[in-house]
GROMACS .gro file of C-alpha atoms in nm:
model
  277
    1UNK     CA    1   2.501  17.816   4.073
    2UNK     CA    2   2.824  17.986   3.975
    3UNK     CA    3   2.769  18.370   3.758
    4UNK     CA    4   2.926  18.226   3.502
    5UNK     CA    5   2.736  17.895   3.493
    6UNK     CA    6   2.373  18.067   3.523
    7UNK     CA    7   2.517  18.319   3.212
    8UNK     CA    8   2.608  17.999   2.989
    9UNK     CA    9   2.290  17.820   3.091
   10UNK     CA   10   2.067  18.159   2.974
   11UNK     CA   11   2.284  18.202   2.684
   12UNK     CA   12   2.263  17.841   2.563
   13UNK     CA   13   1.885  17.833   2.631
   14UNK     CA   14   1.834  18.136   2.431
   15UNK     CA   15   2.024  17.990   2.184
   16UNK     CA   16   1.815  17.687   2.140
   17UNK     CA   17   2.131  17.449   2.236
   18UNK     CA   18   2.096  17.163   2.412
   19UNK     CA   19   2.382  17.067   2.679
   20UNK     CA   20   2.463  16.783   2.434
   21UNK     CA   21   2.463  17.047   2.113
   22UNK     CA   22   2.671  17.280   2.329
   23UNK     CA   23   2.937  17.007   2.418
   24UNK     CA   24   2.958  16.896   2.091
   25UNK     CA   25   3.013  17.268   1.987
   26UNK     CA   26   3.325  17.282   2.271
   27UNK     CA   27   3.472  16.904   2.210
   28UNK     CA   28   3.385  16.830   2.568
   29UNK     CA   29   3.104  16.590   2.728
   30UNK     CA   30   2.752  16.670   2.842
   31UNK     CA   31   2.854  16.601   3.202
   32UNK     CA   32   3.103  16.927   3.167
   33UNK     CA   33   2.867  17.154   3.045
   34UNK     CA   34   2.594  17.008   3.355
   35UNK     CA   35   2.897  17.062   3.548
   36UNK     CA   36   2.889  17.455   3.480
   37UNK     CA   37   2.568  17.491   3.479
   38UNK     CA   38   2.557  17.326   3.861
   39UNK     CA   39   2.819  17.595   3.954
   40UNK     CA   40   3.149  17.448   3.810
   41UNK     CA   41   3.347  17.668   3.631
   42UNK     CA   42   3.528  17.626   3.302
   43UNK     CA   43   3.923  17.641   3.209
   44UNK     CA   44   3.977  17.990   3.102
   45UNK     CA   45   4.112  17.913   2.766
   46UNK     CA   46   3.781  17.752   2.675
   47UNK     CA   47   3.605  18.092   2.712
   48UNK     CA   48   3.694  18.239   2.413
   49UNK     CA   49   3.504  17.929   2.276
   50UNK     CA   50   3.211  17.923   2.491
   51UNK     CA   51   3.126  18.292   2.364
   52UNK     CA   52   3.150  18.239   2.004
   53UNK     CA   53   2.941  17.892   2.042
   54UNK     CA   54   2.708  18.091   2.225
   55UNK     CA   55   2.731  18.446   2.007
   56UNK     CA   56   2.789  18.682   2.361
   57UNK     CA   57   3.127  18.846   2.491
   58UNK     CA   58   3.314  18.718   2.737
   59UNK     CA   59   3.235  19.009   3.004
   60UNK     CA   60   2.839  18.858   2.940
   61UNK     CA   61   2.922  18.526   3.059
   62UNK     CA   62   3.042  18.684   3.376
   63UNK     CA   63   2.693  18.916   3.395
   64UNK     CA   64   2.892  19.240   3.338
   65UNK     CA   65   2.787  19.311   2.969
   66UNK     CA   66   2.431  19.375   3.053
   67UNK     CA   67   2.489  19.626   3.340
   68UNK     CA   68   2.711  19.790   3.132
   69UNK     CA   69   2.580  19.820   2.813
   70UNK     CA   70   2.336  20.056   2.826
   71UNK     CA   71   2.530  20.336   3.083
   72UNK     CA   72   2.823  20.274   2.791
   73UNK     CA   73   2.554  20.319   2.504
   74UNK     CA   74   2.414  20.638   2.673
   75UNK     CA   75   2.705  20.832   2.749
   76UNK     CA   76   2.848  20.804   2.446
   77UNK     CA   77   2.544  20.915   2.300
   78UNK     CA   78   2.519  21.227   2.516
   79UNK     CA   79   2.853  21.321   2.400
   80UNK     CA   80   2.792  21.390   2.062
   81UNK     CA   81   2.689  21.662   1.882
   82UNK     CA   82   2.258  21.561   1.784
   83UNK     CA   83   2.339  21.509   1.393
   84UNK     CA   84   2.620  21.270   1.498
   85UNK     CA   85   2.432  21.115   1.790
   86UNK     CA   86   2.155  21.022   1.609
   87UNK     CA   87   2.366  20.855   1.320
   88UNK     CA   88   2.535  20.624   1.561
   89UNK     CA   89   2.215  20.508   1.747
   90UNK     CA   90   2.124  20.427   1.409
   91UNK     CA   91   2.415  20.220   1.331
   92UNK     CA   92   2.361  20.042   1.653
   93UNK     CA   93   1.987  19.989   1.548
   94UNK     CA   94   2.131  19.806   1.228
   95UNK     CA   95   2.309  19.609   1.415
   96UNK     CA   96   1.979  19.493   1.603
   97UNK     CA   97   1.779  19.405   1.269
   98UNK     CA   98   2.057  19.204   1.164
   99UNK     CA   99   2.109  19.027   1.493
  100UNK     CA  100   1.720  18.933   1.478
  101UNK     CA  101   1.876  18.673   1.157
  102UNK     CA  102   1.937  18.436   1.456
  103UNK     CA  103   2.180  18.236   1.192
  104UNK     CA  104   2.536  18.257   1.356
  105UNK     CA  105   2.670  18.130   0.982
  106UNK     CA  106   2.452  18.380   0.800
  107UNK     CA  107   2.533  18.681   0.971
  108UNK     CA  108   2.879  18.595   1.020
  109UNK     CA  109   2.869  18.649   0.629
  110UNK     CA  110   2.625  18.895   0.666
  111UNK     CA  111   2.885  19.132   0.819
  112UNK     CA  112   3.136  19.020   0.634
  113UNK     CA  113   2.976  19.250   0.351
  114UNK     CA  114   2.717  19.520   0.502
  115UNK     CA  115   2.893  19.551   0.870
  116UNK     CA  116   2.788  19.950   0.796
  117UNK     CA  117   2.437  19.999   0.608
  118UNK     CA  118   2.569  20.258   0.419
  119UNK     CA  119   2.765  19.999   0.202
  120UNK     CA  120   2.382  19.903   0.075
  121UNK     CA  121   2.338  20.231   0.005
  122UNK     CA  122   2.516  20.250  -0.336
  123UNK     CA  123   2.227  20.350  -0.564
  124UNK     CA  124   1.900  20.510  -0.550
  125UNK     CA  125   1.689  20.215  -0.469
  126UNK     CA  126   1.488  20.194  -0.171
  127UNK     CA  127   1.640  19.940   0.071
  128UNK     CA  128   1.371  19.764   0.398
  129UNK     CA  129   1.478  19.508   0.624
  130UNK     CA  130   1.194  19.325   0.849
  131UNK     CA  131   1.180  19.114   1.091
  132UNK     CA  132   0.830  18.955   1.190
  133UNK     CA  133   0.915  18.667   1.473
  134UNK     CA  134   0.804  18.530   1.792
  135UNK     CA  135   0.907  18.781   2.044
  136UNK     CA  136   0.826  19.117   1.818
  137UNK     CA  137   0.855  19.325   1.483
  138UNK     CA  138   1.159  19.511   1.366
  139UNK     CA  139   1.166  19.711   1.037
  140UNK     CA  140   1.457  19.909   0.914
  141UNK     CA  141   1.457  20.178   0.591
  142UNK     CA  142   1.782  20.164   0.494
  143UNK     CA  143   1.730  20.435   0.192
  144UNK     CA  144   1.981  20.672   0.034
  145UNK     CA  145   1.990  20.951   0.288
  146UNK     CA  146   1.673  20.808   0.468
  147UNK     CA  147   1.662  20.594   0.746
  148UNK     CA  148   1.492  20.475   1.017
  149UNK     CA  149   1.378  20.188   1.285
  150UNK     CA  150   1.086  20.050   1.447
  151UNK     CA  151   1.087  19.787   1.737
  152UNK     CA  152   0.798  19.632   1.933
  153UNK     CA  153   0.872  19.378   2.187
  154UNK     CA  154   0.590  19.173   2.170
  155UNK     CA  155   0.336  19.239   2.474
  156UNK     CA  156   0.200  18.943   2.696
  157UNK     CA  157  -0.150  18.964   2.583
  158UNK     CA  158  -0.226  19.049   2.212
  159UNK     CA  159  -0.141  19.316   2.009
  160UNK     CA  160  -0.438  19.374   1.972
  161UNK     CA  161  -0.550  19.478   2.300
  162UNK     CA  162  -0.301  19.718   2.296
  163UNK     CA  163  -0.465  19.948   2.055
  164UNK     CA  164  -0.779  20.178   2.047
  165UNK     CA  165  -1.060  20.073   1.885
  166UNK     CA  166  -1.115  20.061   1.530
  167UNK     CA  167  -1.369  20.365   1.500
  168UNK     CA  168  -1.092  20.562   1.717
  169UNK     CA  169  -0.804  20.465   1.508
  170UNK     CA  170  -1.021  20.504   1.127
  171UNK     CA  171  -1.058  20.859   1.271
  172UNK     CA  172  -0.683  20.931   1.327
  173UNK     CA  173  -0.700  20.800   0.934
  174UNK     CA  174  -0.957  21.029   0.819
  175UNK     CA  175  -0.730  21.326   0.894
  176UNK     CA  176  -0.474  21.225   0.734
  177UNK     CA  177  -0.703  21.086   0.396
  178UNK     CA  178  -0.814  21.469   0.401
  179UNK     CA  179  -0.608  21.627   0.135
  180UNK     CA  180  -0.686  21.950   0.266
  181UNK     CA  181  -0.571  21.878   0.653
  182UNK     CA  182  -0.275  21.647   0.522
  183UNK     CA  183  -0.134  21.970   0.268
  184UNK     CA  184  -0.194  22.193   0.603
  185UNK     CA  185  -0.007  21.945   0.794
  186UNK     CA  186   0.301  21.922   0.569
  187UNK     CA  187   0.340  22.310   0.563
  188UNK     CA  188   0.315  22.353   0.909
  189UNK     CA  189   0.594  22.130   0.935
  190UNK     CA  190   0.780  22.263   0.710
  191UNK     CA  191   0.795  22.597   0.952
  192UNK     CA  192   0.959  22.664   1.270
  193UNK     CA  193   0.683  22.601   1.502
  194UNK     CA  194   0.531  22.987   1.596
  195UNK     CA  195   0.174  23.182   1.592
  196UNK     CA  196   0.049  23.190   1.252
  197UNK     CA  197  -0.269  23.326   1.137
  198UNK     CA  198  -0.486  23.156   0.884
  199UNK     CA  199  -0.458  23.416   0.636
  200UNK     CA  200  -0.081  23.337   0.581
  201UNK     CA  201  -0.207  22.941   0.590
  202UNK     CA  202  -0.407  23.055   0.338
  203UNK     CA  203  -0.141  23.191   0.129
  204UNK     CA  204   0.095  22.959   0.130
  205UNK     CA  205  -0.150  22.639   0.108
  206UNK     CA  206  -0.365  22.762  -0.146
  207UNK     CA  207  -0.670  22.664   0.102
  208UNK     CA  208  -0.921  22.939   0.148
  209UNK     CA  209  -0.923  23.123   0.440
  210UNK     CA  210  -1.267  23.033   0.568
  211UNK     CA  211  -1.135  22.637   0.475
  212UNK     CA  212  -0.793  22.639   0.617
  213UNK     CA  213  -1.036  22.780   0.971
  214UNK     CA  214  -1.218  22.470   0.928
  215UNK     CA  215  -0.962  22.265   0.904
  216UNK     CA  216  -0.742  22.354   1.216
  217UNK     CA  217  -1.089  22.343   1.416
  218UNK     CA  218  -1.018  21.942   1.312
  219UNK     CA  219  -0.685  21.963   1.424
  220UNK     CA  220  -0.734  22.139   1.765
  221UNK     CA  221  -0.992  21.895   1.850
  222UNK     CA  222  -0.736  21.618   1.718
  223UNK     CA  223  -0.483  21.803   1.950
  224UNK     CA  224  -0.247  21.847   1.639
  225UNK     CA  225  -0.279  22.232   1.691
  226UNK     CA  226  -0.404  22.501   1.956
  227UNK     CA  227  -0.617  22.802   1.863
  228UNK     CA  228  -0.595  23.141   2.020
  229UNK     CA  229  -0.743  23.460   1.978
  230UNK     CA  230  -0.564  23.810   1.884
  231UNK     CA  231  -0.650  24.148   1.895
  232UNK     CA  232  -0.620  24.398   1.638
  233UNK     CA  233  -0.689  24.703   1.535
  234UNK     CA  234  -0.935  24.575   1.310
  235UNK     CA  235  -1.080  24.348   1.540
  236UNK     CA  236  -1.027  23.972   1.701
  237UNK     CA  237  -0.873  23.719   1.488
  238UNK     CA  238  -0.717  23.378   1.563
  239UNK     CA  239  -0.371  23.263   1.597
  240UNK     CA  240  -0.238  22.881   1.576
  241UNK     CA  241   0.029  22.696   1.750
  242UNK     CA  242   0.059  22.321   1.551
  243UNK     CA  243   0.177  22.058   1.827
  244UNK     CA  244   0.472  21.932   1.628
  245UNK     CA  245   0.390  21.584   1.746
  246UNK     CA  246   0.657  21.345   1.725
  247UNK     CA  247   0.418  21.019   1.589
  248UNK     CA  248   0.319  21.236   1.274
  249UNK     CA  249   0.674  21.185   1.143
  250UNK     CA  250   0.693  20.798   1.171
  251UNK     CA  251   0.317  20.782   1.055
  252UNK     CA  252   0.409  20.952   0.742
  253UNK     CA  253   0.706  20.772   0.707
  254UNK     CA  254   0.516  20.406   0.743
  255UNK     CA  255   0.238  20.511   0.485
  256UNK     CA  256   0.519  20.578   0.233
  257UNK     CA  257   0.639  20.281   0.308
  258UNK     CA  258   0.312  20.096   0.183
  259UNK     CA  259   0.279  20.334  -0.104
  260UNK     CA  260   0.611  20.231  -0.209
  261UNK     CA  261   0.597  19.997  -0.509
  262UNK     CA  262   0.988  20.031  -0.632
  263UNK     CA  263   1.203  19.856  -0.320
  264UNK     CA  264   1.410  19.597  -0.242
  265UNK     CA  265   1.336  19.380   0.065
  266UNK     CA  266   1.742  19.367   0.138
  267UNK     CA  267   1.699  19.125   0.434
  268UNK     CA  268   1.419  18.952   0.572
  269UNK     CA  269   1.228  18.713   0.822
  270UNK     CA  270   0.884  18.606   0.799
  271UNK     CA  271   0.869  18.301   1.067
  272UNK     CA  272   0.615  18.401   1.266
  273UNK     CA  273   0.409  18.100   1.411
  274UNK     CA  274   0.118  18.287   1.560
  275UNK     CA  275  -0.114  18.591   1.379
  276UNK     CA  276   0.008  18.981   1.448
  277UNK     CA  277  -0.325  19.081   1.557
   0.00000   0.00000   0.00000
């Protein structure tokens, strides 16, 4: 089998198209496309067609696009300042969410109108699109100022296997259902990440000293923070490094999420045909 062929036979597979369907699609028989697909190879002018029937580029029908993509994706990427890199990879996550429509018509329109997410953007609502299929979950905040993305690819055995147990996982919950430990939390990232004694927790939590102690004991032994021990003139007294761990941010994020009762579910698919967990 030809590149080209085994590229139009993944493509139209993925797709959902049957050689028939695909044909029909190109104004030529069955027998041409089971011609490519054998190892034949099409006129050139018909691959401009054969791409947009299929929704690829041309350089993917040859097998180039793939190899490429993410070398192209990641250079550019390390050539821009952070601020600016990280806007782009989220413009490029957009156009993920909306490719999950799987509706060639639909998006087509789609684009048409919100080709950038910031042309939702326009007011102060909250904006989520989610995608729940076959295959994985992808969510995108598309808030004034705020964004960001999530995307599982759906693991072989359940999703459920995946995870810790459920005392394990109601104790990551606890800490953060602690309104004591969560106020701690949000000031110590709101800090550049040094030693800081409890006594200047204290202060600017409005914990008690002997409380805001307790509480980083609970977040050392969560690994959230490290304790160690200083000495001064009038005596020993502990010091804390917080682990600025990157999952607290998205964790935070999600729970406003669910808190939220004023958004706007700007795009969505539900077609799931087996349960999440």
């Amino acid at each position: 089998m030809s590149v080209i062929g085994k590229q139009i036979k993944k493509y139209r597979t993925q797709k959902g198209l049957t050689q028939e369907q695909l044909g029909q699609l190109l104004g030529v028989t069955t027998q041409a496309v089971s011609k490519w697909e054998r190892g034949g190879t099409p006129d050139a002018e018909l691959l401009p067609d054969i791409s947009q029937a299929l929704g690829v580029s041309i350089d993917a029908l040859f097998g180039r696009e793939e190899q490429r993509l993410t070398a192209s994706l990641a250079r550019q990427i390390c050539q821009m300042k952070n601020e600016d890199a990280y806007r782009y990879a989220f413009s490029i996550c957009w156009a993920i969410e909306i490719g999950f429509m799987q509706d060639i018509s639909a998006l087509d329109d789609f684009l048409n109108k919100f080709i950038e997410h910031s042309a939702i953007t326009t007011d102060k609502t909250d904006y989520f699109a989610k995608m729940m299929q076959d295959g994985g979950v992808a969510t995108a905040r598309l808030s004034p100022d705020f964004h960001h993305f999530f995307l599982m690819v759906e693991p072989k055995s359940s999703i459920r296997e995946q995870l810790a147990d459920v005392e394990t996982l109601r104790g990551v919950f606890e800490l953060f259902a602690d309104k004591k430990l969560l106020k701690i939390i949000f000031y110590m990232y709101s800090r550049l990440n040094t030693p800081i004694a409890a006594s200047l927790i204290s202060k600017n939590t409005g914990i008690e000293s002997k409380e805001v102690d307790r509480c980083m004991e609970i977040l050392c032994k969560n690994n959230l923070a490290t304790r160690s021990s200083v000495a001064t003139a009038d005596g020993e007294i502990y010091s804390y490094m917080f682990h600025q761990e990157s999952s607290v941010i998205p964790l935070l994020c999600f729970a406003d999420e669910i808190a939220k009762k004023d958004y706007h579910d700007f795009v969505g698919s539900f077609d799931r045909t087996k349960p999440l967990l």
